[in-house]
Coordinates of C-alpha atoms in Angstrom, one line a residue:
M16 CA -6.6 -1.4 -17.2
A17 CA -9.0 1.6 -17.1
N18 CA -12.6 0.5 -16.7
G19 CA -15.0 3.4 -17.1
N20 CA -15.5 5.7 -14.1
D21 CA -14.1 3.3 -11.5
R22 CA -10.8 4.2 -9.9
G23 CA -8.0 1.7 -10.5
Y24 CA -6.6 -0.8 -8.1
I25 CA -4.4 0.4 -5.3
I26 CA -1.8 -2.2 -4.5
P27 CA 0.5 -1.7 -1.5
I28 CA 3.1 -4.5 -1.2
G29 CA 5.0 -5.1 2.0
G30 CA 8.5 -5.3 0.3
G31 CA 10.7 -8.4 -0.2
E32 CA 8.3 -9.7 -2.9
D33 CA 9.2 -12.9 -4.8
R34 CA 11.0 -11.8 -8.0
I35 CA 12.3 -15.2 -9.1
K36 CA 9.8 -18.1 -8.6
E37 CA 6.0 -17.7 -8.8
M38 CA 6.1 -13.9 -8.8
Q39 CA 2.3 -14.0 -8.2
I40 CA 2.1 -10.3 -7.0
H41 CA 4.0 -8.9 -10.1
R42 CA 2.1 -11.3 -12.4
R43 CA -1.3 -10.2 -11.2
F44 CA -0.2 -6.5 -11.5
V45 CA 0.8 -7.1 -15.1
E46 CA -2.5 -8.7 -15.8
L47 CA -4.4 -5.8 -14.3
S48 CA -2.3 -3.4 -16.4
G49 CA -3.3 -5.1 -19.6
G50 CA -0.9 -8.1 -20.1
S51 CA 0.6 -8.0 -23.5
A52 CA -1.1 -4.7 -24.2
A53 CA 0.2 -3.2 -20.9
S54 CA 2.3 0.0 -20.8
I55 CA 3.8 0.0 -17.3
V56 CA 5.8 3.0 -15.9
V57 CA 8.1 2.3 -13.0
I58 CA 9.1 5.1 -10.6
P59 CA 12.3 4.0 -8.8
T60 CA 12.8 7.4 -7.0
A61 CA 12.7 5.9 -3.5
S62 CA 15.8 3.8 -4.3
M63 CA 19.4 5.0 -4.4
L64 CA 20.4 2.0 -6.5
H65 CA 20.8 2.9 -10.2
E66 CA 19.8 -0.6 -11.3
T67 CA 16.4 -0.6 -9.7
G68 CA 14.5 0.7 -12.7
Q69 CA 16.1 -1.7 -15.0
D70 CA 15.5 -4.6 -12.6
Y71 CA 11.7 -4.0 -12.6
R72 CA 11.7 -3.4 -16.4
R73 CA 13.2 -6.9 -16.7
I74 CA 10.7 -8.4 -14.3
F75 CA 7.6 -7.0 -15.9
S76 CA 8.8 -7.6 -19.4
G77 CA 9.5 -11.2 -18.5
L78 CA 6.0 -11.6 -17.3
G79 CA 4.6 -10.5 -20.7
A80 CA 4.0 -6.8 -20.3
G81 CA 3.9 -5.2 -23.7
K82 CA 5.9 -2.1 -22.8
V83 CA 7.8 -1.1 -19.6
D84 CA 9.6 2.2 -19.0
F85 CA 11.0 3.8 -15.9
L86 CA 11.3 7.5 -14.9
P87 CA 14.8 8.4 -13.6
I88 CA 13.5 11.0 -11.2
N89 CA 16.2 12.0 -8.7
R90 CA 15.4 15.7 -8.2
R91 CA 12.2 17.7 -7.9
K92 CA 12.9 19.5 -11.2
D93 CA 12.9 16.1 -12.9
C94 CA 9.2 16.0 -12.3
D95 CA 8.6 18.8 -14.7
I96 CA 10.1 17.0 -17.7
P97 CA 7.3 16.9 -20.3
E98 CA 8.3 13.4 -21.6
F99 CA 7.7 12.0 -18.1
S100 CA 4.2 13.5 -18.0
E101 CA 3.4 12.1 -21.4
M102 CA 4.5 8.6 -20.3
L103 CA 2.2 8.7 -17.3
D104 CA -0.6 9.9 -19.5
N105 CA -0.2 6.8 -21.7
A106 CA 0.5 4.3 -18.9
T107 CA -1.9 1.4 -18.1
G108 CA -0.1 0.6 -14.9
I109 CA 2.2 2.5 -12.5
F110 CA 4.7 0.9 -10.1
M111 CA 6.6 2.7 -7.3
T112 CA 9.7 0.8 -6.0
G113 CA 11.0 0.5 -2.4
G114 CA 13.7 2.6 -0.8
N115 CA 13.2 5.6 1.5
Q116 CA 9.7 6.9 1.7
L117 CA 10.8 10.4 2.8
R118 CA 13.0 10.6 -0.2
L119 CA 10.1 9.6 -2.3
S120 CA 7.7 12.1 -0.7
A121 CA 10.2 14.9 -0.6
I122 CA 10.9 14.6 -4.4
L123 CA 7.4 13.8 -5.6
G124 CA 5.2 15.7 -3.2
G125 CA 3.3 18.6 -4.7
T126 CA 4.6 18.0 -8.2
L127 CA 3.0 17.3 -11.6
V128 CA 4.1 13.7 -11.4
A129 CA 2.2 13.2 -8.1
Q130 CA -0.8 14.8 -9.6
K131 CA -0.6 12.6 -12.6
I132 CA -0.4 9.4 -10.5
R133 CA -3.5 10.4 -8.6
R134 CA -5.4 11.4 -11.7
R135 CA -4.5 8.2 -13.6
N136 CA -5.5 6.0 -10.7
A137 CA -8.8 7.9 -10.5
E138 CA -9.3 7.2 -14.2
G139 CA -8.9 3.5 -13.7
I140 CA -5.2 2.7 -13.9
P141 CA -3.8 0.4 -11.2
V142 CA -1.0 1.8 -9.1
A143 CA 1.3 -0.5 -7.1
G144 CA 4.1 0.2 -4.7
T145 CA 6.4 -1.9 -2.7
S146 CA 7.9 -1.0 0.7
A147 CA 8.4 2.8 0.6
G148 CA 6.2 2.8 -2.5
A149 CA 3.5 1.2 -0.4
S150 CA 3.8 3.6 2.5
I151 CA 3.4 6.8 0.4
M152 CA 0.1 5.6 -1.2
S153 CA -2.1 6.8 1.7
E154 CA -2.9 10.4 2.6
H155 CA -1.2 9.9 5.9
M156 CA 2.2 8.1 5.7
V157 CA 4.3 6.3 8.3
A158 CA 7.6 8.1 7.9
G159 CA 9.6 6.3 10.5
G160 CA 9.7 4.8 14.0
A161 CA 11.3 1.9 15.8
G162 CA 10.0 -1.6 15.6
N163 CA 9.8 -4.2 18.3
E164 CA 8.2 -1.8 20.8
S165 CA 4.9 -1.5 22.5
P166 CA 2.5 1.3 21.6
A167 CA 4.0 4.5 23.1
E168 CA 3.9 8.2 22.6
G169 CA 6.6 9.3 20.1
T170 CA 7.4 5.8 18.7
V171 CA 6.1 6.7 15.2
S172 CA 6.5 9.7 12.9
L173 CA 3.9 10.6 10.2
A174 CA 4.2 12.7 7.1
P175 CA 1.8 13.5 4.1
G176 CA 1.7 10.8 1.5
I177 CA 0.6 10.9 -2.1
G178 CA -3.1 10.5 -1.2
L179 CA -4.4 7.7 -3.4
T180 CA -6.6 6.8 -0.4
N181 CA -7.6 8.6 2.8
S182 CA -9.1 5.6 4.6
V183 CA -6.0 3.7 5.6
I184 CA -2.5 4.1 6.9
I185 CA 0.1 1.6 5.7
D186 CA 3.1 0.0 7.3
Q187 CA 5.4 -2.6 5.5
H188 CA 7.9 -5.3 6.3
F189 CA 5.4 -5.7 9.1
T190 CA 5.9 -9.0 10.8
Q191 CA 9.6 -9.3 9.8
R192 CA 10.4 -6.0 11.6
N193 CA 8.0 -6.3 14.5
R194 CA 6.0 -3.1 13.6
L195 CA 2.7 -3.8 15.4
G196 CA 3.5 -1.3 18.1
R197 CA 4.1 1.5 15.8
L198 CA 1.0 0.8 13.7
L199 CA -1.2 0.7 16.8
T200 CA 0.3 4.0 17.8
A201 CA -0.3 5.5 14.3
S202 CA -3.9 4.2 14.4
S203 CA -4.5 5.8 17.8
Y204 CA -3.7 9.3 16.4
N205 CA -6.9 9.2 14.4
P206 CA -9.2 6.2 14.8
F207 CA -10.9 7.0 11.4
L208 CA -7.9 5.4 9.7
I209 CA -7.7 1.7 9.2
G210 CA -4.1 0.4 9.8
L211 CA -2.7 -2.0 7.3
G212 CA 0.4 -3.9 8.3
I213 CA 1.7 -5.7 5.3
D214 CA 4.2 -8.6 5.5
E215 CA 7.0 -9.1 3.0
D216 CA 6.1 -10.9 -0.2
T217 CA 2.5 -9.9 0.5
A218 CA 0.2 -7.4 -1.2
A219 CA -3.3 -5.9 -0.5
F220 CA -5.1 -5.6 -3.8
I221 CA -7.6 -2.8 -3.0
G222 CA -10.3 -2.8 -5.7
P223 CA -12.5 0.0 -6.9
D224 CA -15.2 -1.2 -4.4
N225 CA -12.8 -0.6 -1.5
V226 CA -12.5 -4.3 -0.8
L227 CA -9.0 -5.6 -0.5
E228 CA -7.8 -9.1 -1.3
V229 CA -4.6 -10.6 0.2
V230 CA -2.1 -12.0 -2.3
G231 CA 1.3 -13.5 -1.3
S232 CA 3.0 -15.8 1.2
G233 CA 2.5 -13.6 4.4
T234 CA -0.4 -11.8 6.0
V235 CA -2.0 -8.4 6.2
T236 CA -2.8 -7.2 9.7
V237 CA -5.8 -4.9 9.9
V238 CA -6.1 -2.5 12.9
D239 CA -9.6 -0.9 13.3
A240 CA -9.6 1.7 16.0
S241 CA -13.1 3.1 15.1
Q242 CA -14.8 1.5 18.1
M243 CA -12.0 2.4 20.5
T244 CA -13.5 3.2 24.0
H245 CA -10.4 4.8 25.5
S246 CA -7.0 6.2 24.4
S247 CA -4.3 7.8 26.5
I248 CA -2.6 9.3 23.5
W249 CA -3.8 12.8 24.1
D250 CA -2.0 13.3 27.4
A251 CA 0.8 10.7 27.3
K252 CA 4.3 11.9 27.9
P253 CA 7.1 11.2 25.3
G254 CA 8.0 7.5 25.5
E255 CA 5.1 6.7 27.8
A256 CA 3.2 3.4 27.1
L257 CA -0.3 3.9 25.7
S258 CA -3.6 2.5 26.9
L259 CA -5.8 1.6 23.9
L260 CA -9.0 -0.1 24.7
G261 CA -11.6 -1.5 22.3
L262 CA -9.3 -2.0 19.3
R263 CA -10.2 -4.6 16.7
L264 CA -7.4 -6.6 15.0
D265 CA -7.8 -9.0 12.1
V266 CA -5.0 -11.0 10.5
L267 CA -5.7 -12.0 6.9
G268 CA -3.9 -14.7 5.0
E269 CA -3.8 -15.2 1.2
G270 CA -7.3 -15.1 -0.4
C271 CA -8.9 -13.4 2.6
R272 CA -10.7 -10.2 1.8
Y273 CA -11.6 -7.1 3.9
D274 CA -14.3 -4.5 3.2
L275 CA -12.7 -1.2 4.1
D276 CA -16.1 0.5 4.1
A277 CA -17.9 -2.0 6.3
R278 CA -14.8 -2.8 8.3
V279 CA -15.4 -6.5 8.0
G280 CA -13.1 -9.3 7.0
Y281 CA -14.0 -12.5 5.2
P282 CA -12.2 -15.8 4.7
P283 CA -11.4 -17.0 1.2
Q284 CA -14.6 -19.1 0.9
D285 CA -16.8 -16.2 1.7
H286 CA -16.2 -14.0 -1.4
S287 CA -19.8 -14.0 -2.2
A288 CA -20.8 -12.7 1.2
I289 CA -19.0 -9.4 0.9
G290 CA -21.5 -6.6 1.4
E291 CA -23.8 -8.8 3.6
P292 CA -23.8 -9.0 7.4
P293 CA -21.0 -11.3 8.6
I294 CA -22.0 -14.8 9.8
V295 CA -21.0 -15.3 13.4
A296 CA -19.9 -18.8 14.1
T297 CA -21.1 -20.4 17.3
K298 CA -19.2 -23.1 19.1
K299 CA -21.1 -26.4 19.7
P300 CA -21.1 -27.7 23.2
A301 CA -18.7 -30.6 23.8

């Protein structure tokens, strides 16, 4: 729930999250939204399935959320419906479903609903999104591109996202669809951005302090290109393999944390060390 002047959690989920057994990602989102006092608004716009909104209403209600509504937004003009704006004003948690991220951005982009999502997050409300709903969270969005390929010019397309954060670029279904190559390519376009490749049934809970924690059964792959010493992206021909030197890559399992400002990862037992210089382990001689 809202906590003073801090922005709310940003929670990109890699898709395919557990909706039947432990449901730890959904459960934690409900807790952050207020539990039994929560008022969660689901935005199923990315999906073409009519039952998507109802499915998430059932899931979050079953986990104890006090109130769950969904916005049946299928056209841009739906974003101007006053009732929808009022529901977002009263929400304590917002959830964007999976589907097609270009459908989501084309319908929501530049509308009052998009403005409300950003404003409510800035006011302290957690915003979660799965699959397409995860991709759109950043200012720069992965719109498409083939998986299972090495980094190459033209293998990824980008589009503007909703802009909850400008420090990362997010890809989802990451390991399952072999998307490392396209995330590396996307990261090479502007090394300021940190690439987050999020596996299925896995989420990055990015707190107000810009430290993320991994929750779920998979991993979050972090690509830091800020110290890159060479990139051939600027003069590569379409389809040509890229040379990218000096990249840093971290793979974070459940409980690991990553400080997006310091660009440093920590294992689960090092929670208290966040904000301090990392301890470099040395190997003892045999």
